GROMACS .gro file of C-alpha atoms in nm:
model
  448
    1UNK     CA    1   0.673   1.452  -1.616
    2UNK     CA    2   0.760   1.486  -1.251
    3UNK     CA    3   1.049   1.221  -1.150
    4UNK     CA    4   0.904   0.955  -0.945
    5UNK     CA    5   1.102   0.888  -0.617
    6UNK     CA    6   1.033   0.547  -0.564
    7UNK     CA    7   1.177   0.500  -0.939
    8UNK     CA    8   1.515   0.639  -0.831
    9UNK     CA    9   1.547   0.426  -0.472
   10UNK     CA   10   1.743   0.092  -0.586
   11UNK     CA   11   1.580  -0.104  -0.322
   12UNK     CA   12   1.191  -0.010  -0.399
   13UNK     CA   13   1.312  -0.106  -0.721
   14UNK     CA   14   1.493  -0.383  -0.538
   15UNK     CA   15   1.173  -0.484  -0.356
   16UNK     CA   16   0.983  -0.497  -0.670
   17UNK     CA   17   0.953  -0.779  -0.966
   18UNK     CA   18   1.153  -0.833  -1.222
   19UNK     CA   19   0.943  -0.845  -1.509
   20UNK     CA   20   0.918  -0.646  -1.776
   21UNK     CA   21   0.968  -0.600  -2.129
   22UNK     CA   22   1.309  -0.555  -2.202
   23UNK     CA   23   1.365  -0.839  -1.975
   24UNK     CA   24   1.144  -1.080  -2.154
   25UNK     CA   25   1.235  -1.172  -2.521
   26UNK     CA   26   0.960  -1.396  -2.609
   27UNK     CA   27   0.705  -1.426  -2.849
   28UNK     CA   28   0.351  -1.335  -2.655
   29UNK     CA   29   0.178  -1.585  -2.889
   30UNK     CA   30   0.432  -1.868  -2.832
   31UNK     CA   31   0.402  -1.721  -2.435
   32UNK     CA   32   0.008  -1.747  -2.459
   33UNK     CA   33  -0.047  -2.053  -2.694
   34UNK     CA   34   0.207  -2.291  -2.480
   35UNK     CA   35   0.052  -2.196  -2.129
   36UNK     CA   36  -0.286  -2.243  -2.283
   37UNK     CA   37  -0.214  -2.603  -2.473
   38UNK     CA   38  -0.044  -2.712  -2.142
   39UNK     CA   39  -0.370  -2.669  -1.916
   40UNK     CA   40  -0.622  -2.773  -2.171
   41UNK     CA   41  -0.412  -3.113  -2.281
   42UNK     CA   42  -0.332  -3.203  -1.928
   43UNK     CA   43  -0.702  -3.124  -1.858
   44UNK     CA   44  -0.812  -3.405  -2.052
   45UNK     CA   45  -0.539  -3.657  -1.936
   46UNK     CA   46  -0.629  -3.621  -1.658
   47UNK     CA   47  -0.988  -3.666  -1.709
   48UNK     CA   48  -0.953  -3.963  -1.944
   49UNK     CA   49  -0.669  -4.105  -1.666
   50UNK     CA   50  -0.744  -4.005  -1.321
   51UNK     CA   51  -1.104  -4.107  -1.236
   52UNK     CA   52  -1.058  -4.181  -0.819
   53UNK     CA   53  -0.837  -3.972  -0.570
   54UNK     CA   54  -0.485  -4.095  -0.534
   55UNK     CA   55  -0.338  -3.801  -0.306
   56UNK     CA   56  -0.345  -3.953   0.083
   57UNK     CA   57  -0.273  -3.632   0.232
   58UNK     CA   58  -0.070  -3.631   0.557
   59UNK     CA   59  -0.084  -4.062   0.582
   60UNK     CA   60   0.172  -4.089   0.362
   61UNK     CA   61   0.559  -4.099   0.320
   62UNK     CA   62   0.852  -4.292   0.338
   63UNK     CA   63   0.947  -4.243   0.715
   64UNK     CA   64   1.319  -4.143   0.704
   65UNK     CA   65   1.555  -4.289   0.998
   66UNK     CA   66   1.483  -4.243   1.332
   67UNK     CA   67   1.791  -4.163   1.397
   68UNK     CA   68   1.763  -3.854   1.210
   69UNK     CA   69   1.416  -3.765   1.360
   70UNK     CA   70   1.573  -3.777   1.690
   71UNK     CA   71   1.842  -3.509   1.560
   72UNK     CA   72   1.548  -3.275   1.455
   73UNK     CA   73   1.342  -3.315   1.713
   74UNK     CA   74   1.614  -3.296   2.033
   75UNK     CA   75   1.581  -2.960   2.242
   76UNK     CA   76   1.942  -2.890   2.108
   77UNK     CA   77   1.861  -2.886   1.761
   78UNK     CA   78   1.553  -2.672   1.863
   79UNK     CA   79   1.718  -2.414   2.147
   80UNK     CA   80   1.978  -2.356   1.846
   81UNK     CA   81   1.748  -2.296   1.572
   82UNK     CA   82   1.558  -2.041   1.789
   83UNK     CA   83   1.895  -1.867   1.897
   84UNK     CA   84   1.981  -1.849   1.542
   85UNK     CA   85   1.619  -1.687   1.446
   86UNK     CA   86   1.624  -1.432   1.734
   87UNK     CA   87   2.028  -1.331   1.651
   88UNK     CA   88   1.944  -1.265   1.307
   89UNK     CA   89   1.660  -1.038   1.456
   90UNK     CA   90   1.875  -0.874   1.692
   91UNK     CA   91   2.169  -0.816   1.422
   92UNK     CA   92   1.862  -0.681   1.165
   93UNK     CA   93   1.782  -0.427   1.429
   94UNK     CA   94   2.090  -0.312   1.525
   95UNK     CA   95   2.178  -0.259   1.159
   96UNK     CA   96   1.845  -0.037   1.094
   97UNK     CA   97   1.913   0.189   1.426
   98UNK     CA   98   2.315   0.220   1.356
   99UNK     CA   99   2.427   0.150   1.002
  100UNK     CA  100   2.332   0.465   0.775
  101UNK     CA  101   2.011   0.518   0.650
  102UNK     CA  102   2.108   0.434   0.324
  103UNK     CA  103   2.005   0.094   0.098
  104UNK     CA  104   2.338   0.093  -0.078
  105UNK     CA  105   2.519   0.088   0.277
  106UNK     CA  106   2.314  -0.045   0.492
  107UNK     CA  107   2.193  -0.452   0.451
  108UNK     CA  108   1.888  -0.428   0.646
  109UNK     CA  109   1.626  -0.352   0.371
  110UNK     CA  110   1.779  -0.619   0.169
  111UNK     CA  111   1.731  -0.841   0.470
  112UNK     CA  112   1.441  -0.841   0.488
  113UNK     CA  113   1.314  -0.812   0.135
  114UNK     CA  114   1.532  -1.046  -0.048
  115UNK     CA  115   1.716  -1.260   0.229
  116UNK     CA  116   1.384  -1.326   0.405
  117UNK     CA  117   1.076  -1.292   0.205
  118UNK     CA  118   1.208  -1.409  -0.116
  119UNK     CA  119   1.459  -1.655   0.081
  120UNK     CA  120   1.172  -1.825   0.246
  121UNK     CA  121   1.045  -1.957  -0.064
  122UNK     CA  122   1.315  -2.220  -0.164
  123UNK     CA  123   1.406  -2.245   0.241
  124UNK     CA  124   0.988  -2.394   0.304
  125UNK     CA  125   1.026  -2.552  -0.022
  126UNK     CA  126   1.333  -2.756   0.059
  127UNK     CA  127   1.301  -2.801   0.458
  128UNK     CA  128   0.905  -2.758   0.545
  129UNK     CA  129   0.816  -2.488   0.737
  130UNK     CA  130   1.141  -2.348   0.860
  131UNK     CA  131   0.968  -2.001   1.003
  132UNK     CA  132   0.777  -2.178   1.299
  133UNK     CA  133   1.174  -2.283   1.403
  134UNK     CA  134   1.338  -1.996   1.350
  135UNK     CA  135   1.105  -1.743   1.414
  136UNK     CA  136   1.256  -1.462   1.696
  137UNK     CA  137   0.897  -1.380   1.829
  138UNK     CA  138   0.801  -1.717   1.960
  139UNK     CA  139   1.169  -1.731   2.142
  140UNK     CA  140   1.038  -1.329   2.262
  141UNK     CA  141   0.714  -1.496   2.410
  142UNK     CA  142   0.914  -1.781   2.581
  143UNK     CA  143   1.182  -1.549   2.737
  144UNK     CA  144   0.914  -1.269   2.852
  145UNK     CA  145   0.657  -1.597   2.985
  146UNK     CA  146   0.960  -1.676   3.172
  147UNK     CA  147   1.017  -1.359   3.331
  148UNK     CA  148   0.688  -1.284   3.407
  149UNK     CA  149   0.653  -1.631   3.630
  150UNK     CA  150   0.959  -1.514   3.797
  151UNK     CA  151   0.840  -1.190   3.894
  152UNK     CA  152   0.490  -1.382   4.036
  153UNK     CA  153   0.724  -1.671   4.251
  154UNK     CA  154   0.873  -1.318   4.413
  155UNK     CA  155   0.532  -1.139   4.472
  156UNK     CA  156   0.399  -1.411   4.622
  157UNK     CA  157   0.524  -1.642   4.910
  158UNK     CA  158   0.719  -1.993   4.822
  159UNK     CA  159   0.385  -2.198   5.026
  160UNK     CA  160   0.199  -2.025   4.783
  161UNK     CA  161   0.243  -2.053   4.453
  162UNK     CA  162   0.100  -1.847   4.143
  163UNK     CA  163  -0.201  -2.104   3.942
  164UNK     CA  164  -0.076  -2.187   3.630
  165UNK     CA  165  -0.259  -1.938   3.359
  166UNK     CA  166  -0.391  -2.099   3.100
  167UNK     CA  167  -0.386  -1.899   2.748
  168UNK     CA  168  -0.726  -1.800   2.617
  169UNK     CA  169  -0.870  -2.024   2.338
  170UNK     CA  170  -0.853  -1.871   2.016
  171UNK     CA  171  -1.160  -1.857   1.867
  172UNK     CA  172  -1.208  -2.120   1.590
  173UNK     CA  173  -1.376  -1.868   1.329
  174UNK     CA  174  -1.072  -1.619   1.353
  175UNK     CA  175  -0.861  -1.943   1.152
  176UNK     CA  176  -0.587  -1.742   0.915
  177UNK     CA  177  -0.752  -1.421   0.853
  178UNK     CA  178  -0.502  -1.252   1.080
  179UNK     CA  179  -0.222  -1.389   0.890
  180UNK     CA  180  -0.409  -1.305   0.589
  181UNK     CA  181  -0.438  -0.937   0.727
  182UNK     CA  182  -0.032  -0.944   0.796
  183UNK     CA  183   0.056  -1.048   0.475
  184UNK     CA  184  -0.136  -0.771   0.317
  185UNK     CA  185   0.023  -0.539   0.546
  186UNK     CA  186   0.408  -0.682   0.493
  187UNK     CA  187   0.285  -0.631   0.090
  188UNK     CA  188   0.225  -0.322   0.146
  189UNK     CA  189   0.499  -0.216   0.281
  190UNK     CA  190   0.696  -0.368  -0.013
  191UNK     CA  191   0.491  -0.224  -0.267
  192UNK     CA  192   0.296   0.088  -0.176
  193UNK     CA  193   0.438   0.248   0.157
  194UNK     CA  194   0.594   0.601   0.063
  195UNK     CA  195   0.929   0.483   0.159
  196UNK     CA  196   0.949   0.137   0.241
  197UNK     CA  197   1.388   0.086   0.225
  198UNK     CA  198   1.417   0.365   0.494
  199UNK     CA  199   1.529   0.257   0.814
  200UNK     CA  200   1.255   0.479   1.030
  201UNK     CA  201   0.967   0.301   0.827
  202UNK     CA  202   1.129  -0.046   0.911
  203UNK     CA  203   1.204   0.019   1.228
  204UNK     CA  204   0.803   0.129   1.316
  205UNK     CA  205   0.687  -0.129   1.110
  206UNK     CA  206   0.908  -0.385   1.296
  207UNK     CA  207   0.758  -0.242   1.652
  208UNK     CA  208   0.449  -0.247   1.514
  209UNK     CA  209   0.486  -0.622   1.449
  210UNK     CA  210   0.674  -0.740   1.694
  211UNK     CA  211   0.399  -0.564   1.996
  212UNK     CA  212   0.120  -0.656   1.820
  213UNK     CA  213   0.204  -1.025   1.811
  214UNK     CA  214   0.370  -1.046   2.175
  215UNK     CA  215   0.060  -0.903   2.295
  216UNK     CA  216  -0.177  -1.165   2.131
  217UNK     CA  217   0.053  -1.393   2.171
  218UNK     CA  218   0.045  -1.319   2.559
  219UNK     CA  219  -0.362  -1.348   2.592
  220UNK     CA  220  -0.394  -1.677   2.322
  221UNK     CA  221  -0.032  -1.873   2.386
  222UNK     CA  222   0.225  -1.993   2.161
  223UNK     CA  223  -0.079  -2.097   1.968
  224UNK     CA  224  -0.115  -1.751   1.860
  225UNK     CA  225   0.182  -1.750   1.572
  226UNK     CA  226   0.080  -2.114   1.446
  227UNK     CA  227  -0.275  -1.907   1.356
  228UNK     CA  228  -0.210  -1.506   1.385
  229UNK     CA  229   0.186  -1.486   1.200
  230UNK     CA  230   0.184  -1.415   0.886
  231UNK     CA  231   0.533  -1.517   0.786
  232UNK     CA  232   0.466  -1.800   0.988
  233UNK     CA  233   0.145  -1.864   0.778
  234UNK     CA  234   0.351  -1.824   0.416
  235UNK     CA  235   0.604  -2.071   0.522
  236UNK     CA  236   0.360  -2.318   0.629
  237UNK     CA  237   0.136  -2.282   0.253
  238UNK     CA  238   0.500  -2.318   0.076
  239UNK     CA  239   0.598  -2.597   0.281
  240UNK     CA  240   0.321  -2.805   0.158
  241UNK     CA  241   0.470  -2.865  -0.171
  242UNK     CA  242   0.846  -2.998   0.030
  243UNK     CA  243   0.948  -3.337  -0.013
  244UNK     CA  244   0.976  -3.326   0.320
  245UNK     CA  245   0.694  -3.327   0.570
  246UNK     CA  246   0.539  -3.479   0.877
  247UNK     CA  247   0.308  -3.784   0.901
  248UNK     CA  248  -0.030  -3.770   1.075
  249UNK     CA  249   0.197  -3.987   1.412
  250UNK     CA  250   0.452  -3.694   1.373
  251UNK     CA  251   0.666  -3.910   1.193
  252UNK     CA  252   0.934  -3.719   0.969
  253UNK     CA  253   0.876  -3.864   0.602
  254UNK     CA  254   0.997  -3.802   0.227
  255UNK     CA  255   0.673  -3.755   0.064
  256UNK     CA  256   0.483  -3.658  -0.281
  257UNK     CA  257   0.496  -3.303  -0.286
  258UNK     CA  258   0.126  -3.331  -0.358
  259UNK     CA  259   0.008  -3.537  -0.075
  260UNK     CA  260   0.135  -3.264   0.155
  261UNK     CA  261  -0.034  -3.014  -0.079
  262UNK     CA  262  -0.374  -3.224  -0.039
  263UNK     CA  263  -0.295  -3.187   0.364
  264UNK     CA  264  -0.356  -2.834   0.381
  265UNK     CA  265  -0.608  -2.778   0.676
  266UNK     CA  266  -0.899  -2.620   0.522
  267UNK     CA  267  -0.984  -2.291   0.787
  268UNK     CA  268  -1.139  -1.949   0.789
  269UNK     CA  269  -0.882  -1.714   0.606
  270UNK     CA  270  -0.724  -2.000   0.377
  271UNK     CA  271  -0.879  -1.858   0.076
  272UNK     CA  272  -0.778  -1.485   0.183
  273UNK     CA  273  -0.431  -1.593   0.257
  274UNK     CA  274  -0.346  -1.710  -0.078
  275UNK     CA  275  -0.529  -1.449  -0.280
  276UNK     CA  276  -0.371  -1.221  -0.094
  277UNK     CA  277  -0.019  -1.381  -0.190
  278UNK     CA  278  -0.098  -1.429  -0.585
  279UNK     CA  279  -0.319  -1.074  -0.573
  280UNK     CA  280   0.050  -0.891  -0.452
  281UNK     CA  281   0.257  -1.093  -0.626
  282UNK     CA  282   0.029  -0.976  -0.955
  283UNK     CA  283   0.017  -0.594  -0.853
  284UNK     CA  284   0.435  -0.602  -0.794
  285UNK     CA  285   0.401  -0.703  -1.186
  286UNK     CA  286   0.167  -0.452  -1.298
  287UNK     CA  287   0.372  -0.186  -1.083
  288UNK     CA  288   0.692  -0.169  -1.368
  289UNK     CA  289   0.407  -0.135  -1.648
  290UNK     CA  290   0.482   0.253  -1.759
  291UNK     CA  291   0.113   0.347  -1.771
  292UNK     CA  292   0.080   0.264  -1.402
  293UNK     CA  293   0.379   0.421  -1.307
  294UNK     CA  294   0.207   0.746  -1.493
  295UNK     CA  295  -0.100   0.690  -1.339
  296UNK     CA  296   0.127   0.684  -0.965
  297UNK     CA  297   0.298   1.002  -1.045
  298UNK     CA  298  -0.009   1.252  -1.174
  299UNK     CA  299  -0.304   1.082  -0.959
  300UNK     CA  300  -0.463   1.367  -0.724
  301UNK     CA  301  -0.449   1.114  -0.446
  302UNK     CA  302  -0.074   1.082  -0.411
  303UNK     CA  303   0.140   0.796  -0.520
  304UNK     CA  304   0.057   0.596  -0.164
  305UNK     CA  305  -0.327   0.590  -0.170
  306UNK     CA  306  -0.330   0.487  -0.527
  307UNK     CA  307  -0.075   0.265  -0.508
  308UNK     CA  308  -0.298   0.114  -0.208
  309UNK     CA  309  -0.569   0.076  -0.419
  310UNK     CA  310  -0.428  -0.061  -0.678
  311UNK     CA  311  -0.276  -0.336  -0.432
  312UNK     CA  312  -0.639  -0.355  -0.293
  313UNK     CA  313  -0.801  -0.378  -0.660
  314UNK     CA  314  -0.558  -0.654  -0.733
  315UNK     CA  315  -0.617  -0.862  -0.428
  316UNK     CA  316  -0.968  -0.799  -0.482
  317UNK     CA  317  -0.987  -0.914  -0.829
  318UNK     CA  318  -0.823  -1.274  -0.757
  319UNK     CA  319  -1.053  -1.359  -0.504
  320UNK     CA  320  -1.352  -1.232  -0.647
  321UNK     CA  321  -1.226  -1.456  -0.955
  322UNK     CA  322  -1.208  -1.735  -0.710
  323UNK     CA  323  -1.539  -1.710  -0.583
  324UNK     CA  324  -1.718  -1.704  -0.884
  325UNK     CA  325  -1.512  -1.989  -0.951
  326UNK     CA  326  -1.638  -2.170  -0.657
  327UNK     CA  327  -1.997  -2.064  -0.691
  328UNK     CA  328  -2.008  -2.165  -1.069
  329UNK     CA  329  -1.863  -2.519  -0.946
  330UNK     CA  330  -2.108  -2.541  -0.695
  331UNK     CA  331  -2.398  -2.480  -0.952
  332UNK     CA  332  -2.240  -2.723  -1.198
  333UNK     CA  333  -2.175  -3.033  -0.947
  334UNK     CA  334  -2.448  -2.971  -0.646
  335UNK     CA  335  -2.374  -2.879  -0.298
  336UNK     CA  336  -2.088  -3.024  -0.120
  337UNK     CA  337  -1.866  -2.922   0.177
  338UNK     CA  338  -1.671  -2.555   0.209
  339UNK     CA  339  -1.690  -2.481  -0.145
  340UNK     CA  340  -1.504  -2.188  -0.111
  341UNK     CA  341  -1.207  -2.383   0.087
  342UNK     CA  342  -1.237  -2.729  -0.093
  343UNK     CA  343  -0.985  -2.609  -0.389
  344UNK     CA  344  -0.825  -2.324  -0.201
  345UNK     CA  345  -0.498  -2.555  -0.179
  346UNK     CA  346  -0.519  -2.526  -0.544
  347UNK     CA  347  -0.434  -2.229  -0.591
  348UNK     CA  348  -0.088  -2.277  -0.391
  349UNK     CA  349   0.152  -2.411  -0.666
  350UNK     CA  350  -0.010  -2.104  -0.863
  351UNK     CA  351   0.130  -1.870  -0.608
  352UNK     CA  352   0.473  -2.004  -0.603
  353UNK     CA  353   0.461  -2.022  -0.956
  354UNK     CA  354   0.432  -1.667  -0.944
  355UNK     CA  355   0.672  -1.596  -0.685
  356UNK     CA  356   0.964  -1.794  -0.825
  357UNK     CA  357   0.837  -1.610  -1.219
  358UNK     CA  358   0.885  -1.232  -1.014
  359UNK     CA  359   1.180  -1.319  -0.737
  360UNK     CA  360   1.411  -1.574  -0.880
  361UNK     CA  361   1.653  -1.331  -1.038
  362UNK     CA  362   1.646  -1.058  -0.741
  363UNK     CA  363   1.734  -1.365  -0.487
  364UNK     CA  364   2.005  -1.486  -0.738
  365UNK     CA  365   2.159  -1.061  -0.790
  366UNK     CA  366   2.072  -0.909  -0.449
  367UNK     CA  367   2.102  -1.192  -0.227
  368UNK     CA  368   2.463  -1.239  -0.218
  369UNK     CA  369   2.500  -0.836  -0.293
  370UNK     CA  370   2.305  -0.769   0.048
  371UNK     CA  371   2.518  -1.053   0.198
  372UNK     CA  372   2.851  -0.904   0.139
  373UNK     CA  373   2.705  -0.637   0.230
  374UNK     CA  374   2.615  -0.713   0.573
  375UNK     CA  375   2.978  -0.863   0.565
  376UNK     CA  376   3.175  -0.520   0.480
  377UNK     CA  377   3.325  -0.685   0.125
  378UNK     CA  378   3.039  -0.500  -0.083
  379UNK     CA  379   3.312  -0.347  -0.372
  380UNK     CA  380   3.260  -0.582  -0.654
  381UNK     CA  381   3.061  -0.486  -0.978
  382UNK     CA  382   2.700  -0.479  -0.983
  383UNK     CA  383   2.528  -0.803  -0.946
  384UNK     CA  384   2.389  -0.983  -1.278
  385UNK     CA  385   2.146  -1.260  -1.365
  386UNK     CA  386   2.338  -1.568  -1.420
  387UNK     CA  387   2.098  -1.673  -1.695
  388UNK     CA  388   2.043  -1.399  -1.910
  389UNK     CA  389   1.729  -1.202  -2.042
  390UNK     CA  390   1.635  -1.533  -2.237
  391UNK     CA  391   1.694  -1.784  -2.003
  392UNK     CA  392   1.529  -1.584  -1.747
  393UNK     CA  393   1.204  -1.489  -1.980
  394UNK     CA  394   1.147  -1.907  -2.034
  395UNK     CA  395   1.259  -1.971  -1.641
  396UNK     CA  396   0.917  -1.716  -1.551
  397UNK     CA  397   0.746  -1.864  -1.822
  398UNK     CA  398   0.785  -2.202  -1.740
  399UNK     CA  399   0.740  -2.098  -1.341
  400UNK     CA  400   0.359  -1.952  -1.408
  401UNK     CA  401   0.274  -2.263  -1.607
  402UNK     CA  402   0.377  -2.517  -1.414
  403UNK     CA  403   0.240  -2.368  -1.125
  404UNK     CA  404  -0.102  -2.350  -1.321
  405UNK     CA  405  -0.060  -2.723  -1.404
  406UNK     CA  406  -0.019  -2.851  -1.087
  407UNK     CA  407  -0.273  -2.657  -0.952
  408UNK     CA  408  -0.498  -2.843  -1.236
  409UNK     CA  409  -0.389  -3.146  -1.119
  410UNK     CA  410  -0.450  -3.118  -0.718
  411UNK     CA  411  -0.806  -2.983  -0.801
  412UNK     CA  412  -0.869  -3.278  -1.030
  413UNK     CA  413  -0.750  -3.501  -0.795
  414UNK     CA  414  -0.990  -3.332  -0.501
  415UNK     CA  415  -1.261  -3.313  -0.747
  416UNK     CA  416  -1.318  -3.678  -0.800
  417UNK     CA  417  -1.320  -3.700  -0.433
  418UNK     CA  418  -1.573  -3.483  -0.362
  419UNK     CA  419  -1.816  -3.507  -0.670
  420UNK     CA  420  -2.010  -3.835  -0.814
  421UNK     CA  421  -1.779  -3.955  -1.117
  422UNK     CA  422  -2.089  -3.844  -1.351
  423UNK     CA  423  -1.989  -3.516  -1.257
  424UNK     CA  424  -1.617  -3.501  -1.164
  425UNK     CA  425  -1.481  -3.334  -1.491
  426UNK     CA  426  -1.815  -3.111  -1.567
  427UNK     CA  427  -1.747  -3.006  -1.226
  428UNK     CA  428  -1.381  -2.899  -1.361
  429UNK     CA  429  -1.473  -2.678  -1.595
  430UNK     CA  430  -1.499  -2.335  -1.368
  431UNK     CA  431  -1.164  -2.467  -1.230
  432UNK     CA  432  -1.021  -2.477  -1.583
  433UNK     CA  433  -1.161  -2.137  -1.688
  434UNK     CA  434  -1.037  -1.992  -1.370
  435UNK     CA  435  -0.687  -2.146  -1.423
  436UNK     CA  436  -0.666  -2.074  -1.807
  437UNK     CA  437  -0.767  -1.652  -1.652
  438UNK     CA  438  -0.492  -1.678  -1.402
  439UNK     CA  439  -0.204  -1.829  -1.608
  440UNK     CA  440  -0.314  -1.550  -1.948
  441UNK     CA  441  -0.292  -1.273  -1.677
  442UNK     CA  442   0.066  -1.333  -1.526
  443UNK     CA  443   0.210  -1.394  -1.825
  444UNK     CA  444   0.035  -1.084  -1.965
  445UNK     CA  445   0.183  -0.942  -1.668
  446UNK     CA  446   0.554  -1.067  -1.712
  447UNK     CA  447   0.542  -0.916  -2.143
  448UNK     CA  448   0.384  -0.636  -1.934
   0.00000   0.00000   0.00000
């Protein structure tokens, strides 16, 4: 059998899950039966327990001082946060063009696969969507807006000054599905680019990034990343589960995790976006299984374009699940608004069940090896999971099912919302099937 390369580059296997076999000591049926008794019993709680809507969405929370509001929301606080994003961009790319093309010497592909996509899960999770503050490109847009109204003042003379121009008005059926698109390209990269720790391929995918948004951002506004960024995007789905969140008067509040969850603006691309996060997330499981990696090293396409399709097949398959879902619900209960977007939040605790099940232990191992790294103190031993193969195998376990759970629960709760209460829990039923699908597969994928 011909070596695979990918195999032998610690950060593709770095960039990868963690889940597989050896890793997992756990009894499949114990695995299969618990995830499947934990959806079905809290199925019928809540049907027997929950019969009107209790989740408020963004009108409620415990406002938290004002003092502290006026902290977070000063220009300060706000001019430092966006220094602190676009110095951490500047320091990634100056480690990528000088620092030797080499993952074990050089932090930059650690940066940004551990330190910022998996970091950005517990970060949203704990302090809302920290990506809109930090991120470098909106500072980019401001600096370069700046400069370009200074050039017009000096074209033109001081009695006559440049109009204001006002950014174009994104169109409202474009909604997410450029994030949607970004996130599937960031993937990937991750998962199925031919060498995705090499400096040269970051460094072309960062220009490719960074021009592409700069230039929308330059026709549609600042508006642009709120829509168009994809990390911007995956912050904002995470943060929807933090106990902290904003009120409907912009009021900083401690809220249910679940109100915020029932906030989520229902757009184009909503569905897309998170299929697109648990269809990855499921493919970077399936990658470690040893038939697949067969299948990558003897396919006559090369190990990239079946690797893409593969990603593609897996993205494919969640959100053709979905819609069938949605269809089946809509032929069980009777019309009623979006159906494809009215249980799309849903399926966000699912996703970050999944992403805590496949990244915990490489943000726990890699994190603090790519931040000594960066630091020049990288000479200890290699880094190891501080919970061992057993804790680790019930932490993924219990990640995927509790992720599946509250995803029952937020679609139950939206359910008797939407349908007559004659109806509410038939109505369930796809929702249940497609949950009880979802949870069987990831763990199939974590025994791998």
């Amino acid at each position: 059998m011909v070596p695979d390369p990918a195999a032998a580059d610690p950060v593709t296997a770095l960039a990868h899950g963690i889940g597989s076999q050896h890793d997992l000591p756990i009894s499949p049926f114990y695995a299969f039966a618990g995830a499947f008794t934990a959806l079905f019993v809290s199925f019928l709680a809540l049907g027997l327990l929950w019969s009107s809507s209790r989740f408020r969405g963004d009108r409620s929370g415990l406002a938290l001082p004002a003092g502290l509001q006026r902290i977070t929301d000063a220009p300060a606080t706000r001019t430092a946060l966006r220094g602190l994003g676009l110095a951490a961009f500047l320091a990634l790319l100056a480690s990528l063009l000088l620092a030797p093309d080499d993952p074990d010497r050089n932090p930059g592909p650690g940066a940004v696969y551990v330190l910022f996509w998996v970091g950005l899960v517990p970060a949203s999770l704990l302090l809302g969507p920290v990506w809109r503050l930090l991120n470098p490109l909106r500072t980019l847009h401001r600096l370069l807006h700046r400069l370009r109204l200074r050039l017009r003042m000096r074209t033109r003379p001081p009695m006559f000054p440049p109009p204001p121009r006002r950014p174009t008005p994104l169109p409202a059926r474009l909604g997410q599905w450029p994030a949607a698109a970004g996130l599937f390209g960031f993937t990937w990269l991750e998962l199925a680019a031919p060498d995705p720790a090499s400096t040269t391929t970051l460094l072309i995918a960062l220009a490719a990034y960074t021009s592409t948004h700069l230039a929308f951002a330059a026709r549609y506004g600042e508006r642009w990343f709120d829509e168009g960024d994809a990390f911007e995007a995956y912050s904002a789905l995470l943060a929807r589960l933090s106990p902290l969140g904003r009120r409907h008067d912009g009021r900083l509040v401690l809220r249910n995790p679940f109100h915020g969850l029932d906030a989520t603006p229902e757009r184009p691309g909503l569905v897309a976006t998170v299929c697109v996060l648990l269809g990855s997330t499921a493919y970077d499981g399936f990658s470690d299984n040893p038939a697949w990696i067969d299948t990558l090293q003897t396919s006559p396409l090369g190990r990239t374009p079946t690797a893409t399709l593969g990603l593609l097949a897996s993205v494919a398959l969640v959100a053709t699940l979905y819609c069938l879902c949605a269809a089946a619900t809509r032929l069980v209960s009777g019309p009623h608004p979006g159906p494809l977007t009215a249980f799309a939040h849903s399926l966000v605790p699912i996703a970050l069940g999944y992403l805590i099940a496949h990244y915990f232990s490489l943000l726990v191992t890699e994190g603090p090896r790519t931040v000594s790294m960066a630091l020049g103190t990288d000479n200890g031993p290699d880094p190891l999971s501080p919970l061992g193969s057993g804790g680790l195998a019930a932490l993924q376990v219990i990640a995927v099912v509790t992720g599946h759970v509250l995803g029952v629960v937020a679609a139950h709760d939206r359910a008797v919302r939407l349908f007559p209460r004659h109806r509410a829990v038939t109505g369930q039923l796809p929702l249940l099937a497609l949950m009880i699908t979802y949870t069987l597969g990831g763990i199939g994928l974590l025994l791998n």
